[in-house]
Coordinates of C-alpha atoms and ligand atoms in Angstrom, one line a residue:
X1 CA -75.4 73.1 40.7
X2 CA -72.4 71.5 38.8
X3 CA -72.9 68.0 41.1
X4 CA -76.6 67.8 40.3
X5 CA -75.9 68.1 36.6
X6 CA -73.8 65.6 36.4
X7 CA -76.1 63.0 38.4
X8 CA -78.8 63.8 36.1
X9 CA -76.2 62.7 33.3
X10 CA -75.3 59.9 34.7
X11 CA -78.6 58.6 34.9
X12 CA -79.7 59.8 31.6
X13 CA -76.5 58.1 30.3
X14 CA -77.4 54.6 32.7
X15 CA -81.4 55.3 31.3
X16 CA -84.1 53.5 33.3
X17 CA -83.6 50.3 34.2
X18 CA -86.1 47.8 34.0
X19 CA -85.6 43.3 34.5
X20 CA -88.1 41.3 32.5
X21 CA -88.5 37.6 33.4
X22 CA -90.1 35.2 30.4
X23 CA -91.1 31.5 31.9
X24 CA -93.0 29.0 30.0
X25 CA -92.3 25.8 29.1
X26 CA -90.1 25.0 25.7
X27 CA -91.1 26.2 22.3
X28 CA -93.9 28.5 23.7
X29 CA -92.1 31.3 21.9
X30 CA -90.0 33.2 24.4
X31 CA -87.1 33.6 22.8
X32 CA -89.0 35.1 19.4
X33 CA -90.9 37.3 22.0
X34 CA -87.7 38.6 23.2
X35 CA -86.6 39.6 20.0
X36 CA -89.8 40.7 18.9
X37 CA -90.1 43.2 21.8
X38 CA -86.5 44.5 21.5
X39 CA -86.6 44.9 17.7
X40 CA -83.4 42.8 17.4
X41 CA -82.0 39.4 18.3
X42 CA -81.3 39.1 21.6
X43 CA -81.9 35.9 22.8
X44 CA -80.3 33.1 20.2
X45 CA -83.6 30.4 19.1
X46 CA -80.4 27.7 19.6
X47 CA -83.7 24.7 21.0
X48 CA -80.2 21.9 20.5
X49 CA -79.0 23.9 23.4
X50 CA -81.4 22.0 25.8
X51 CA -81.7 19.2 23.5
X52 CA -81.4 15.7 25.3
X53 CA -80.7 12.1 23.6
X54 CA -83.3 10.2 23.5
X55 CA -81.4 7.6 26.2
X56 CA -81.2 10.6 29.0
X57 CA -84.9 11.8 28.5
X58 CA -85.3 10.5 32.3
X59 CA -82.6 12.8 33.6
X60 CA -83.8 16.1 35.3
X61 CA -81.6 18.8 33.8
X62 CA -82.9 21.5 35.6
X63 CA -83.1 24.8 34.1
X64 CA -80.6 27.4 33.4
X65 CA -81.2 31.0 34.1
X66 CA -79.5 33.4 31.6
X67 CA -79.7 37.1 32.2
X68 CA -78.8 39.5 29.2
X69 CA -78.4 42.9 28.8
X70 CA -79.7 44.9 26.1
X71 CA -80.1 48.7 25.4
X72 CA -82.9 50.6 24.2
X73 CA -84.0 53.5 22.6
X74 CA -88.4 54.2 24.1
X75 CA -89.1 57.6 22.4
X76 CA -86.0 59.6 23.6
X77 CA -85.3 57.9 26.9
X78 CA -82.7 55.0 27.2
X79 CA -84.1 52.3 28.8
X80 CA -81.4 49.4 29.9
X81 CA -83.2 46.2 30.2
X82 CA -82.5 43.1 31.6
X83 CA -84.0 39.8 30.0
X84 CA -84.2 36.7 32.2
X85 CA -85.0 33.4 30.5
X86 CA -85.6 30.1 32.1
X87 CA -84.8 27.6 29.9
X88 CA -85.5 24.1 30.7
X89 CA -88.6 25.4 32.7
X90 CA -91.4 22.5 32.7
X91 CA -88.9 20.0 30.7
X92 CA -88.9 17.7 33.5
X93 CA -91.0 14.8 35.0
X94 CA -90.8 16.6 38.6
X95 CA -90.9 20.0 38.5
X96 CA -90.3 20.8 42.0
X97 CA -86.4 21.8 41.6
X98 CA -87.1 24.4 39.0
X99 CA -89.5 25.9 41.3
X100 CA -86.8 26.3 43.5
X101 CA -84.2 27.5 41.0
X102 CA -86.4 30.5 40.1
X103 CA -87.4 31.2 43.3
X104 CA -83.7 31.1 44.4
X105 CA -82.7 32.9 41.6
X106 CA -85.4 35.8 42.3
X107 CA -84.2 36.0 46.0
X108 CA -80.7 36.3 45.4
X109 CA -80.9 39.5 43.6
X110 CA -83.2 40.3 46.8
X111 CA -80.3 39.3 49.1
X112 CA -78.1 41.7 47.0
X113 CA -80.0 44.4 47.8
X114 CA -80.3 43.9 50.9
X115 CA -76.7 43.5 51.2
X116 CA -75.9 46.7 49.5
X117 CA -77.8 48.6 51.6
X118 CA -76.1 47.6 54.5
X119 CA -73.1 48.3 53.2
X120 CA -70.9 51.3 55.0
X121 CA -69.2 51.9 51.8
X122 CA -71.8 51.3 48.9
X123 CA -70.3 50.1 45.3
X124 CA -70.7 52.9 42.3
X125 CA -70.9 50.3 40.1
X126 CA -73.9 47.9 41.7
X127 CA -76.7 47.0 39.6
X128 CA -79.7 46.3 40.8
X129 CA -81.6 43.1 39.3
X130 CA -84.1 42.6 41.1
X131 CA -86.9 41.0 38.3
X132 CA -90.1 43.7 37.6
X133 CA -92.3 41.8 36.1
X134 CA -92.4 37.9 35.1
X135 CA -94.5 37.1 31.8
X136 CA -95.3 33.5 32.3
X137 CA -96.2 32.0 29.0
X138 CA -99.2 30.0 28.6
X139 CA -99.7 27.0 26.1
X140 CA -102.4 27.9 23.8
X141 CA -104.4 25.1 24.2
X142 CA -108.0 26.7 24.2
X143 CA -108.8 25.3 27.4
X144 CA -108.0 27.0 31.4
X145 CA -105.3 26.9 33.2
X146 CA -102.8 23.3 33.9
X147 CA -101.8 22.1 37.2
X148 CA -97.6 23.6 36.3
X149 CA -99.3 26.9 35.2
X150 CA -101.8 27.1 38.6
X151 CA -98.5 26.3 40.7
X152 CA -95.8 28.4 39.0
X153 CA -97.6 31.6 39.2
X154 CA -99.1 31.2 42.9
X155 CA -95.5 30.3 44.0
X156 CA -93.6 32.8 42.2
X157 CA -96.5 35.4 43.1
X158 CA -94.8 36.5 46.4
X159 CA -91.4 38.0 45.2
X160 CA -92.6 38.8 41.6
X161 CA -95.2 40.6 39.6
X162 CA -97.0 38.1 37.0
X163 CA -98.1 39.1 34.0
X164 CA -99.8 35.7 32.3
X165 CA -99.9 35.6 28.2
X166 CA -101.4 33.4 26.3
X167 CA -98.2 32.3 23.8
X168 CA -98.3 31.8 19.6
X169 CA -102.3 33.5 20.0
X170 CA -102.2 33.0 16.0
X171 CA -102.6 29.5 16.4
X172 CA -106.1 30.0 17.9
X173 CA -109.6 31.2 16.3
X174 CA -111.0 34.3 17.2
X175 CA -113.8 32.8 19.3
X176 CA -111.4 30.0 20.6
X177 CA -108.9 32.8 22.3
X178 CA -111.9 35.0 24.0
X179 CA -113.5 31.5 25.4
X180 CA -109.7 30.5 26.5
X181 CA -108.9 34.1 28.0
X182 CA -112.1 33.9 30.2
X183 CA -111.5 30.2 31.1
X184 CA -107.8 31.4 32.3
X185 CA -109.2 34.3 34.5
X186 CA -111.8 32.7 35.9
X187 CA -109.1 29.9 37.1
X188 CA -106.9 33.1 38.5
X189 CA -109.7 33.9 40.4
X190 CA -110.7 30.2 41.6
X191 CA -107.4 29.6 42.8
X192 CA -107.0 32.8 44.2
X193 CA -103.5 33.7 42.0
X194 CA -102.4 36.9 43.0
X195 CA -101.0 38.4 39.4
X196 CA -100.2 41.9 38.4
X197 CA -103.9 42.9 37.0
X198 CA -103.0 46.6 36.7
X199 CA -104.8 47.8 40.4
X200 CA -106.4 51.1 40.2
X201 CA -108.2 52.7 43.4
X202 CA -111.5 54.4 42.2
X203 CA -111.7 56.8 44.9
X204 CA -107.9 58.0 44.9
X205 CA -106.9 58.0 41.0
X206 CA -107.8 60.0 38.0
X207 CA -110.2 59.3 35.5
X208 CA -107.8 58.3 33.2
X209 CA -105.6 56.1 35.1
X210 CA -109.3 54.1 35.9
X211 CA -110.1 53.6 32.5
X212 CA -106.7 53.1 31.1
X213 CA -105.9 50.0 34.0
X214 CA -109.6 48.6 33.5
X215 CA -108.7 48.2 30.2
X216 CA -105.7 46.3 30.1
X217 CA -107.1 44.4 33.1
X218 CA -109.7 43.6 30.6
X219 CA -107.8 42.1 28.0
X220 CA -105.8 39.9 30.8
X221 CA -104.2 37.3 30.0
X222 CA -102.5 38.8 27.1
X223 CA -102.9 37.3 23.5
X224 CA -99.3 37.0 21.7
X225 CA -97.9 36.6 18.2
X226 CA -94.3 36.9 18.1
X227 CA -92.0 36.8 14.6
X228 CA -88.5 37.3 13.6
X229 CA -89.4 38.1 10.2
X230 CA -90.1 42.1 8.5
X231 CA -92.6 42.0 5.6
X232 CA -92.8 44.5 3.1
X233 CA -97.0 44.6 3.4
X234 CA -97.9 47.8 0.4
X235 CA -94.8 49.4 1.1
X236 CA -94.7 49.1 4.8
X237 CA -92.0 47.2 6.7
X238 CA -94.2 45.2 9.5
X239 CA -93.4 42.2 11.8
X240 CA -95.4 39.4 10.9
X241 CA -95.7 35.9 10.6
X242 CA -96.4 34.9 7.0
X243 CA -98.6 31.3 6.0
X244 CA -99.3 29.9 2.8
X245 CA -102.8 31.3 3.4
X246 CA -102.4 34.5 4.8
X247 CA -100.1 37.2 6.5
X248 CA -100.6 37.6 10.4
X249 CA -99.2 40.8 12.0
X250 CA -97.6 41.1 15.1
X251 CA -98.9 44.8 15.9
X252 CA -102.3 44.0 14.7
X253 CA -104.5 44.8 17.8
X254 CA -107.6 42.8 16.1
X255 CA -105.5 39.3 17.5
X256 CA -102.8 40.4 19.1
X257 CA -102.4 42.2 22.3
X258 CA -98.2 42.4 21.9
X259 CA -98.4 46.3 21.2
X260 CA -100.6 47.0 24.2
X261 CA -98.3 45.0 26.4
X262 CA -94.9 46.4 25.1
X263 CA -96.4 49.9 26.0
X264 CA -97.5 48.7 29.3
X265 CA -94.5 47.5 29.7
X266 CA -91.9 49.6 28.8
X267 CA -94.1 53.4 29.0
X268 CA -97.0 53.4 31.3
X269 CA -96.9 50.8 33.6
X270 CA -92.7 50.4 34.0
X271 CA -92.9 52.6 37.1
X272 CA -95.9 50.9 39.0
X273 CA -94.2 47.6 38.5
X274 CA -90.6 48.8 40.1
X275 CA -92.7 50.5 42.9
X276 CA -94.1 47.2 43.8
X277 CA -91.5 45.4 43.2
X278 CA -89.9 47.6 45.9
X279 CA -92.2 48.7 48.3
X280 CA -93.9 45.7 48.5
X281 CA -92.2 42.4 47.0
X282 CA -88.5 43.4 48.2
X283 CA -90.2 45.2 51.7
X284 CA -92.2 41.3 52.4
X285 CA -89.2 39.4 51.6
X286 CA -86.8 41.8 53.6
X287 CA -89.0 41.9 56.9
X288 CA -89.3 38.1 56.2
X289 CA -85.5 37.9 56.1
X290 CA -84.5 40.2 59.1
X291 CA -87.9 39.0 61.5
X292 CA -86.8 35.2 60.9
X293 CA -83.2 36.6 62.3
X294 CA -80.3 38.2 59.9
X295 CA -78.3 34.8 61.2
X296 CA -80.0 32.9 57.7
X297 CA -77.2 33.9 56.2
X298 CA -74.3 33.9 58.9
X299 CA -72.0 31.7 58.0
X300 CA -68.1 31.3 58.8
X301 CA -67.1 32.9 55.8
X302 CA -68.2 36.5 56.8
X303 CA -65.7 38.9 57.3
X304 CA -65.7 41.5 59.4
X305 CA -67.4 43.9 57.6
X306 CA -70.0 41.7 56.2
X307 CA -70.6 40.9 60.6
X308 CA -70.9 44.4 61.1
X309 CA -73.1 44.8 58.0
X310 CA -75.2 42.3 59.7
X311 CA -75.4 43.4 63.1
X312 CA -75.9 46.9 61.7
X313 CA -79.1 45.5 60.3
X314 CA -80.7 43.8 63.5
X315 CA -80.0 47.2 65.0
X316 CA -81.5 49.0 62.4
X317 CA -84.5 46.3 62.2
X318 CA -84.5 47.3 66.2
X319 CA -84.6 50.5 65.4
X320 CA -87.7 50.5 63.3
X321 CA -89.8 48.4 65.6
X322 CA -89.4 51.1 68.4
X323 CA -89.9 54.1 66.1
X324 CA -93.4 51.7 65.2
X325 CA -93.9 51.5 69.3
X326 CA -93.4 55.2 69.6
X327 CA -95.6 56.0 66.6
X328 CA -98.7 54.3 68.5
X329 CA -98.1 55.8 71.5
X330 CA -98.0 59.3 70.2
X331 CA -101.3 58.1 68.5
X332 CA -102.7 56.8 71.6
X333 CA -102.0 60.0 73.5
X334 CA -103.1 62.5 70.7
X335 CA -106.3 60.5 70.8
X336 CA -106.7 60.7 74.5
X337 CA -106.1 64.7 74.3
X338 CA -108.9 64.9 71.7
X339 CA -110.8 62.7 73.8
X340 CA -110.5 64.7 76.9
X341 CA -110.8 68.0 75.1
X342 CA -113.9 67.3 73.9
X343 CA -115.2 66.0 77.6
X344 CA -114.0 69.8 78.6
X345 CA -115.9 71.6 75.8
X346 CA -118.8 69.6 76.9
X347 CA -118.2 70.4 80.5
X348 CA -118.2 74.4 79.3
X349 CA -121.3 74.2 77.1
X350 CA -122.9 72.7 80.1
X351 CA -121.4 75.6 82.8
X352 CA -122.5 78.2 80.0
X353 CA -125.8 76.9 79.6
X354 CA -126.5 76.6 83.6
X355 CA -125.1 80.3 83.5
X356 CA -127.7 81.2 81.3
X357 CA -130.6 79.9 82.6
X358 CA -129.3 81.1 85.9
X359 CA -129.1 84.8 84.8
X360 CA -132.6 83.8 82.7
X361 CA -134.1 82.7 86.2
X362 CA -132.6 85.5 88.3
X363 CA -133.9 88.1 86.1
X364 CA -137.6 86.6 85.9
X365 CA -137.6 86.7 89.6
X366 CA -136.2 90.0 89.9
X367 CA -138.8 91.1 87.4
X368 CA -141.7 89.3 89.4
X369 CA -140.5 90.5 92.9
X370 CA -140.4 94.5 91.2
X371 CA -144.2 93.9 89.6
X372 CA -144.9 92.5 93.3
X373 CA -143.8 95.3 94.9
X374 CA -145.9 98.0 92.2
X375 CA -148.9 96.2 93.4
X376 CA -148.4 96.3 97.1
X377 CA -147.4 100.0 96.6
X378 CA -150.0 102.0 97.9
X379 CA -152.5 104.3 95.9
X380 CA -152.3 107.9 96.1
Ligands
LIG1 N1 -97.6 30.3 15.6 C1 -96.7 30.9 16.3 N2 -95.5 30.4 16.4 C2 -94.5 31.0 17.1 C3 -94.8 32.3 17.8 N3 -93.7 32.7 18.4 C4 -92.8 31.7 18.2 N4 -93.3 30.7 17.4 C5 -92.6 29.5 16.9 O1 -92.4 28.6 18.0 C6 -91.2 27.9 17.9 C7 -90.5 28.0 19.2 O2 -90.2 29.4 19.4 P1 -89.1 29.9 20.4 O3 -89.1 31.4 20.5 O4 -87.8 29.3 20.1 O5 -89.7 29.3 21.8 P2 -88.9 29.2 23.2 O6 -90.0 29.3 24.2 O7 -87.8 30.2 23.3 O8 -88.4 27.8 23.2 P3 -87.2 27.1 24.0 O9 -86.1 28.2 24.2 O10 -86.7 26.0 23.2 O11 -87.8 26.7 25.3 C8 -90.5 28.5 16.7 O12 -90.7 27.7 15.6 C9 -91.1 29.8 16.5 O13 -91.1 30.3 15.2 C10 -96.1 32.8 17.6 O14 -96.4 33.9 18.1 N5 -97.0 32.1 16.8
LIG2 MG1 -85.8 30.0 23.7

């Protein structure tokens, strides 16, 4: 069919897209790790950008939020991803409004959604950036978590997937980053911090998912080394970072978990993290939205369409309450059948057994009365 064929072109021509947030505070390396994990410079390292004087340290800049666009090639399928950086993140003596910012920032590409949806006439050309996954970058200091890092991720945790890393992993021994990784988890699990830890349901996936998802749950929070720079090491061209006492590669599984991630990432796990993103982050914040009343947003700037759009979706929202009503009451009645059939098999097993012993009983005296009789009968 000509129309499906050309879908499928679109799409393969669009490729998968996928939205990658990086948060940390300054000179934790996201920018490198951008353009480690794209293979090219996409992000510029420009730290005068957010540079203050001295005199205006005291003055809360906030942060600004830069989406960008880059193409890419994973093994034959085109991936377009989205890279969200929050520079300024953590810069500031009160924090509080860049909470907010990224918050806001994550729910307006919710509230675009939502919009389009709704729309009687959708636009060919949306794009949807809604944010898969966040990889909040953790200071390597050795130690746990800090108050910023405990309050970032368990506020962002509702409308995004976390991923935490520990950033620039090659500035920490061996036995330093294993005691740091199981300080971190253990204050994700104090606090409660709902991150993405790769779920897996024992009883309902395969073998392989299990072993695969333990094991990057495992390794949680991710050990980093990002670098711009391609070594020649024996003839191979690797990413590395190079010191005047040794060579340290990016790739290197030994101390670095940046290939395991990249493949979660952008092969395995890129599916699971837009499924939740959707069913479950975008499906929260959108019954959120709708149950607090679709008027959050009514304001005198709506034009007509956008006031239809919006009492389209309290009808819809209507809609889906009493198809929920008439989902329990068809379960309430099936279970009420089953009930009462079961009463009337019970009722039949009981008639067939009284019919049995009655035809039991019957014939016993009917065999009784016959012997009765042979005895009374007189001998000739
Ligand atoms: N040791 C080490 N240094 C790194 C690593 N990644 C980046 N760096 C260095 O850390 C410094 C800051 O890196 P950036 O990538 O600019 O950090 P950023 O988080 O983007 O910083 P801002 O954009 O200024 O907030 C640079 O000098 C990098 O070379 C790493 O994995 N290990
Ligand atoms: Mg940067």
């Amino acid at each position: 069919m000509a129309s499906i064929g050309l879908h499928r072109k679109k799409n393969l021509k669009k490729g998968i897209q996928f939205c990658i947030m990086v948060a940390g505070i300054s000179g934790t390396g996201r920018t490198t790790f951008v353009n480690t994990l794209c293979g090219k410079n996409v992000l510029d390292s420009a730290a005068e950008e957010h540079y203050t004087e001295p005199k205006n340290a005291h003055v809360d800049k906030g942060i600004s939020i830069k989406p960008v666009i880059v193409d890419l090639d994973e093994d034959g399928t085109r991936v377009s991803l989205t890279i969200v950086d929050t520079p300024g993140f953590g810069d500031n003596i009160n924090n509080e409004s860049n909470f907010t910012e990224i918050i806001g920032y994550l729910e307006r590409q919710y509230d675009d959604i939502l919009a389009e949806e709704s729309r009687i006439k959708r636009n060919p050309r949306f794009r949807d950036n809604r944010v898969h996954v966040l990889l909040y970058f953790i200071t390597p200091t050795g130690h746990g978590l800090r108050e910023l890092d405990i309050e970032l991720m368990k506020r962002l945790s509702a409308r995004v997937n976390i991923i935490p890393v520990i950033a620039k992993a090659d500035s920490l021994t061996p036995a330093e980053l294993a005691e740091s990784k199981k300080l971190i988890m253990e204050d994700i699990e104090h606090y409660k911090i709902p991150i993405y830890n790769f779920p897996y349901d024992i009883e309902e996936d395969d073998e392989q998912t299990i072993e695969e998802n333990a094991e990057l749950r495992s390794r949680l929070p991710f050990a980093i080394v990002s670098s711009t720079e391609i070594l020649d090491i024996g003839g191979r061209q690797v990413r590395a970072r190079k010191y005047p006492w040794g060579i340290v590669e990016v790739e290197n599984p030994r101390y670095s978990d940046f290939l395991l991630l990249r493949s979660a990432l952008l092969g395995s796990h890129l599916a699971d993290l837009k499924e939740i993103t959707h069913d479950f982050l975008y499906e929260n914040y959108r019954t959120e939205r709708l149950s607090k009343g679709v008027d959050v947003r009514v304001d005198s700037s709506l034009n007509a369409e956008e006031l239809a759009n919006q009492s389209y979706l309290l009808k819809e929202e209507q809609l889906r309450r009493d198809e929920e009503k008439l989902k329990e009451i068809e379960l309430r009645v099936q279970r009420e059948i089953t009930e009462k059939r079961q009463e009337l098999l019970a009722r039949e097993y009981e008639l067939k057994e009284m019919e049995a012993r009655f035809t039991r009983e019957s014939s016993a005296a009917t065999a009784s009365a016959e012997e009765e009789l042979h005895e009374e009968e007189p001998k000739t």
